[in-house]
Short mmCIF file of C-alpha atoms and ligand atoms in Angstrom, two decimals:
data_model
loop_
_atom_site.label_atom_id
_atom_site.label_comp_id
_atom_site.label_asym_id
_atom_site.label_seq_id
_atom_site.Cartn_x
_atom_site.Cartn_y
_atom_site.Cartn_z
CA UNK V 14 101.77 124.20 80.24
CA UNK V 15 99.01 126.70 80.60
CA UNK V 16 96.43 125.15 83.32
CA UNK V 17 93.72 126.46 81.26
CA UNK V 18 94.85 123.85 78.55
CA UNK V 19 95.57 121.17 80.83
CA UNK V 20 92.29 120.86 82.37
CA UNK V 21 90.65 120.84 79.27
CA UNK V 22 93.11 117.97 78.44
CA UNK V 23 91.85 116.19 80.98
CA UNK V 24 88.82 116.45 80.88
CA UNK V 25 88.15 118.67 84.01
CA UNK V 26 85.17 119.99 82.22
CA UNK V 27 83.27 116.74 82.87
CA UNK V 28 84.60 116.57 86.03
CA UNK V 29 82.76 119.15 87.08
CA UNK V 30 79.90 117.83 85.70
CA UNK V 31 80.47 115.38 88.65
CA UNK V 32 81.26 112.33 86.06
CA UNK V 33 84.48 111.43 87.42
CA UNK V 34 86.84 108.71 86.28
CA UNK V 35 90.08 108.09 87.86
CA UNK V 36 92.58 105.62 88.57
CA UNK V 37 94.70 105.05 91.29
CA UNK V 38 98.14 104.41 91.54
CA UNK V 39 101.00 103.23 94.11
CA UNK V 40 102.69 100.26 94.92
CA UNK V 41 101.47 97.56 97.81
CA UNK V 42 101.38 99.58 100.85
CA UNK V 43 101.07 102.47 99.63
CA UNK V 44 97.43 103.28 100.92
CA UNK V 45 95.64 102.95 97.53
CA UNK V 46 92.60 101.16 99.14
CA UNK V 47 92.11 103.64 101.76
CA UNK V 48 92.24 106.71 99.55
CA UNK V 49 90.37 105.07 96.84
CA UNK V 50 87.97 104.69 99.56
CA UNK V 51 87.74 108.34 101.04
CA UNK V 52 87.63 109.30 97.63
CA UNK V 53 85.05 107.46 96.34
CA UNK V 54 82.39 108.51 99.25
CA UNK V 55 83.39 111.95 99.17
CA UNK V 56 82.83 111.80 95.30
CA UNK V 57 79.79 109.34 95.66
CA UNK V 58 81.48 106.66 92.77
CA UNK V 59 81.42 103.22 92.58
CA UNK V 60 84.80 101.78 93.75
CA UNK V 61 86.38 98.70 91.66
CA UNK V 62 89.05 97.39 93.35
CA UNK V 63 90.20 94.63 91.23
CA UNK V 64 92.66 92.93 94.43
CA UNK V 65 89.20 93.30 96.47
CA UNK V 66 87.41 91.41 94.02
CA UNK V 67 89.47 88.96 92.54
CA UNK V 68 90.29 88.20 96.70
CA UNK V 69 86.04 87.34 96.82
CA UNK V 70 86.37 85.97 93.23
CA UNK V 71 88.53 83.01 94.67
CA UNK V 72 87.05 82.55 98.44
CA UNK V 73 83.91 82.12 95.99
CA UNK V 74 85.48 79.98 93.38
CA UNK V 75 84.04 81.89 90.15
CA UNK V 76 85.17 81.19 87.07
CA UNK V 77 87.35 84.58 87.34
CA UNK V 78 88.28 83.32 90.54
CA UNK V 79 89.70 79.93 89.30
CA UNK V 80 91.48 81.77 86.51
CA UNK V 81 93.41 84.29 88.73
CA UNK V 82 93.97 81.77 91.88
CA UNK V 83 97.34 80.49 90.52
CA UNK V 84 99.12 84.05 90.36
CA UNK V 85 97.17 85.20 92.80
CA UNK V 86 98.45 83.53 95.25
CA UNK V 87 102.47 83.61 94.40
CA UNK V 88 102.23 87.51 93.96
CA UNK V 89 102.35 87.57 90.25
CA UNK V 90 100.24 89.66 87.88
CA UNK V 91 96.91 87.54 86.58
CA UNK V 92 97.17 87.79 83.08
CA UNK V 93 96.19 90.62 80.92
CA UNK V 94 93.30 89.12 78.48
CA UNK V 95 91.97 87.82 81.92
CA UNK V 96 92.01 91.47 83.38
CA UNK V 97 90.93 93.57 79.89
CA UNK V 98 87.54 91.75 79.62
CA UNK V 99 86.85 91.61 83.41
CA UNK V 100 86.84 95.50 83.16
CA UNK V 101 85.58 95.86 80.12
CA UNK V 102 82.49 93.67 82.07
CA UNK V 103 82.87 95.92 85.06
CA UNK V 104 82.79 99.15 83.26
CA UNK V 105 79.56 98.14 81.26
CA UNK V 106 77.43 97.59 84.14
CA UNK V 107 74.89 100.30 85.33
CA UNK V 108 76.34 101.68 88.28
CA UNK V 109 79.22 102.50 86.25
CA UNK V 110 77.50 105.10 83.92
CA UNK V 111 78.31 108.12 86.08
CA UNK V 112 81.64 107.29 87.06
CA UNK V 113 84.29 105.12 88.66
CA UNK V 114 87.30 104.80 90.74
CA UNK V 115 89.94 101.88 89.09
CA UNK V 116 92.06 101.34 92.20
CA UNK V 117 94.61 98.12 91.34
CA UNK V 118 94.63 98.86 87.42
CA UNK V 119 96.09 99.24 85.55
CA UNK V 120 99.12 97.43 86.41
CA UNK V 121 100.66 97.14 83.06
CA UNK V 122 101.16 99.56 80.43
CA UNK V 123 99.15 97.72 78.21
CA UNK V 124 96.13 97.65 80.30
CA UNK V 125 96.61 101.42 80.73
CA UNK V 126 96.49 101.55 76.82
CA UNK V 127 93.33 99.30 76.73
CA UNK V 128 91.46 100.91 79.05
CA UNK V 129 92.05 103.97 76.83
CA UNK V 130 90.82 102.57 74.10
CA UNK V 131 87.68 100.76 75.74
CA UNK V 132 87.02 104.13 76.90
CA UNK V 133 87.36 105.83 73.27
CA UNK V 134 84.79 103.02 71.99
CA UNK V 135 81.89 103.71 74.95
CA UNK V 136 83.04 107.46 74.20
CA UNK V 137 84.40 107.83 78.17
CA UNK V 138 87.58 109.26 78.76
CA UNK V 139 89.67 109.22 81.88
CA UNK V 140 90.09 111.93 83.65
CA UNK V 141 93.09 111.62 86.28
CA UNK V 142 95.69 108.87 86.88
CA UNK V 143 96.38 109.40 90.92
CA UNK V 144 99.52 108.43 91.78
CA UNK V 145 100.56 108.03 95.35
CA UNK V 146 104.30 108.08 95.55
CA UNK V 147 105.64 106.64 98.55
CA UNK V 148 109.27 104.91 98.81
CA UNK V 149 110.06 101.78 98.36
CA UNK V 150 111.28 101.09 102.03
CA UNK V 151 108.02 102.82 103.58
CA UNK V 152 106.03 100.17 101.35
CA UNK V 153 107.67 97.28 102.34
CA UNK V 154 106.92 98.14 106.15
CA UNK V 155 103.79 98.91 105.89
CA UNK V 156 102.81 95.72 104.02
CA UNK V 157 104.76 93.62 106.45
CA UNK V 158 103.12 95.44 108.90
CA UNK V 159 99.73 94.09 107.90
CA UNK V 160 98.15 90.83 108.34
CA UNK V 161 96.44 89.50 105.43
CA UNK V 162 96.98 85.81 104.45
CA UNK V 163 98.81 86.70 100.88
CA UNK V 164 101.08 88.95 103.28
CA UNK V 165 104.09 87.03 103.68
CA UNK V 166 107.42 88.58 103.05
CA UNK V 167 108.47 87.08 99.96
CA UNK V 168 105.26 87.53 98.47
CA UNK V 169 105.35 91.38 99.79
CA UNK V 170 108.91 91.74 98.06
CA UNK V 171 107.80 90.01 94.67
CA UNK V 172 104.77 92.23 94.38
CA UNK V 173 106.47 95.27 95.18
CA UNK V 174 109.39 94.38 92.63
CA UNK V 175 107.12 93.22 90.14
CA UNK V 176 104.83 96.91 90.90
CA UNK V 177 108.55 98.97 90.00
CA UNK V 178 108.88 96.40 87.00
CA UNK V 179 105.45 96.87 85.29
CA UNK V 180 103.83 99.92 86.83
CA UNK V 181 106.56 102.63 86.21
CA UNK V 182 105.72 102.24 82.33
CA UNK V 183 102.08 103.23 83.50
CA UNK V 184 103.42 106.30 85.22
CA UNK V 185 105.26 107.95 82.07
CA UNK V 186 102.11 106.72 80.02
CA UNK V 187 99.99 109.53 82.05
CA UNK V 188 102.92 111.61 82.18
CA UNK V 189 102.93 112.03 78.62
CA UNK V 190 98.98 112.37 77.58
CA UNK V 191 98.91 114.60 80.92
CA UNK V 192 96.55 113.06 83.05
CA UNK V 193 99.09 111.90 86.14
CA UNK V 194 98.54 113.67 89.47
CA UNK V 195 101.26 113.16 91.88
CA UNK V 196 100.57 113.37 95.36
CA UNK V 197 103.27 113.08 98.21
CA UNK V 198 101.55 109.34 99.66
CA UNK V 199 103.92 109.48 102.71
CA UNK V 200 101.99 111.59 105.42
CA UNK V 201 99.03 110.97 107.36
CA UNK V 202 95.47 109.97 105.48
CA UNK V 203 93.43 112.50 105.74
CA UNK V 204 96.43 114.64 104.06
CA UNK V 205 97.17 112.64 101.41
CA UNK V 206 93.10 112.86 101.29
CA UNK V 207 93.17 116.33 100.94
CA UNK V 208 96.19 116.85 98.77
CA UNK V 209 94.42 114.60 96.75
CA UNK V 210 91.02 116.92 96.39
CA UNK V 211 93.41 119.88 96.27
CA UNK V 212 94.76 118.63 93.11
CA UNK V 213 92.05 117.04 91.54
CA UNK V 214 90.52 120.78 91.64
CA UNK V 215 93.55 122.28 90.10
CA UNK V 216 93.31 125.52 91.74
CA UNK V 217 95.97 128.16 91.05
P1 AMP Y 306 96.12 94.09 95.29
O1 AMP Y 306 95.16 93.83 96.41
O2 AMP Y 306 95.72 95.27 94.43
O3 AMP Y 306 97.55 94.21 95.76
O4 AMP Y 306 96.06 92.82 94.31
C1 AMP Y 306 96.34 91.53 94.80
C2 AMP Y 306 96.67 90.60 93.64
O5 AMP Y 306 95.58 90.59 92.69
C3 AMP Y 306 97.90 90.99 92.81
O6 AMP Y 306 99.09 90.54 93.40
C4 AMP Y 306 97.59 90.28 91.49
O7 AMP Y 306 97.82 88.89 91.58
C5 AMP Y 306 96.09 90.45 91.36
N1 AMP Y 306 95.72 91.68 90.59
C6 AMP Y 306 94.99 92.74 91.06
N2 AMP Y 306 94.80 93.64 90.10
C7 AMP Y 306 95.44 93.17 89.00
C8 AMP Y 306 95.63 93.67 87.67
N3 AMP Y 306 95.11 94.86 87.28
N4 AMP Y 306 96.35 92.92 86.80
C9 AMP Y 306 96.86 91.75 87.17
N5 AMP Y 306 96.74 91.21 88.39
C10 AMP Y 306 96.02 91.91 89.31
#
């Protein structure tokens, strides 16, 4: 494919414009959070990281918050309708005019497809599906490795079984509308960091 025709695919000509819109991609461990966050100051966007917030949704007890709780806490997916109109809420809101990072969705196919198609309705589009590919047994240490309270092992495996399960789908879904950037998630952060701006400016 002719990189001339793929950035305009993807809508690298807004990019430049410095409206950005990306998601980010990898299993549980696989660094999302931290390069959603280099990326986001470096690109000065709003990051919406929907573990993050459903995490303060619950310490708060919100209505979202008492919704997701119960698969929250076994490692299961919250729901779809749940997820679709908290980012359709999220995306609406000011600070989300010039941009975004979606770092934790989509996890399903079919949120992929309805974020698409929220998008097509505020006439958005998004730009670049990031995915950080890491193996499996390099996730599963590096979760264990960490100390959060919805950490524990079983929990770790379920989510990362459950990420293989319902995320791959997500993966050809980019593939095939040619927005997926793949970037090698196993190597230091400020790397993958740059591997990711590397990419994102599709040089030759
Ligand atoms: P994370 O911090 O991204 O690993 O998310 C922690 C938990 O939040 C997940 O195990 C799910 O229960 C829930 N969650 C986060 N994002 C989503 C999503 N897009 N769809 C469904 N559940 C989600």
């Amino acid at each position: 494919m002719a990189t001339e025709a793929k950035k305009i695919r993807a809508g690298w000509y807004e990019t430049r414009s410095k409206i950005v819109r990306l998601v980010i991609l990898g299993g549980s461990g696989a660094g999302k959070g931290t390069q959603a966050q280099m990326l986001c100051k470096h690109l000065k966007t709003p990051w919406i990281s929907t573990g993050e917030i459903l995490r303060k949704a619950i310490a708060a007890q919100t209505e979202l918050g008492r919704q997701a709780e119960p698969y929250f806490t076994k490692g299961e997916l919250v729901p779809d309708p749940t997820m679709i109109e908290f980012i359709r809420e999220r995306l609406l809101l000011e600070d989300a005019k010039n941009g975004w990072l979606l770092d934790g969705y989509p996890r399903t196919a079919f949120q992929a497809e309805e974020l698409d198609f929220l998008l097509d309705k505020l006439k958005q589009r998004l730009n670049w599906a990031i995915w950080l590919d890491v193996p499996k047994s390099v996730l599963l240490s590096r979760s264990l490795a960490r100390s959060r309270e919805d950490d524990q092992p079983e929990i770790v495996q379920r989510r990362i079984d459950l990420f293989h399960e319902c995320t791959m789908p997500i993966l050809e879904y980019y593939e095939r509308s040619e927005r997926l950037l793949t970037v090698n998630g196993n190597q230091p952060p400020e790397q993958v960091h740059q591997e990711i701006l590397k990419k994102l400016s599709l040089r030759d």
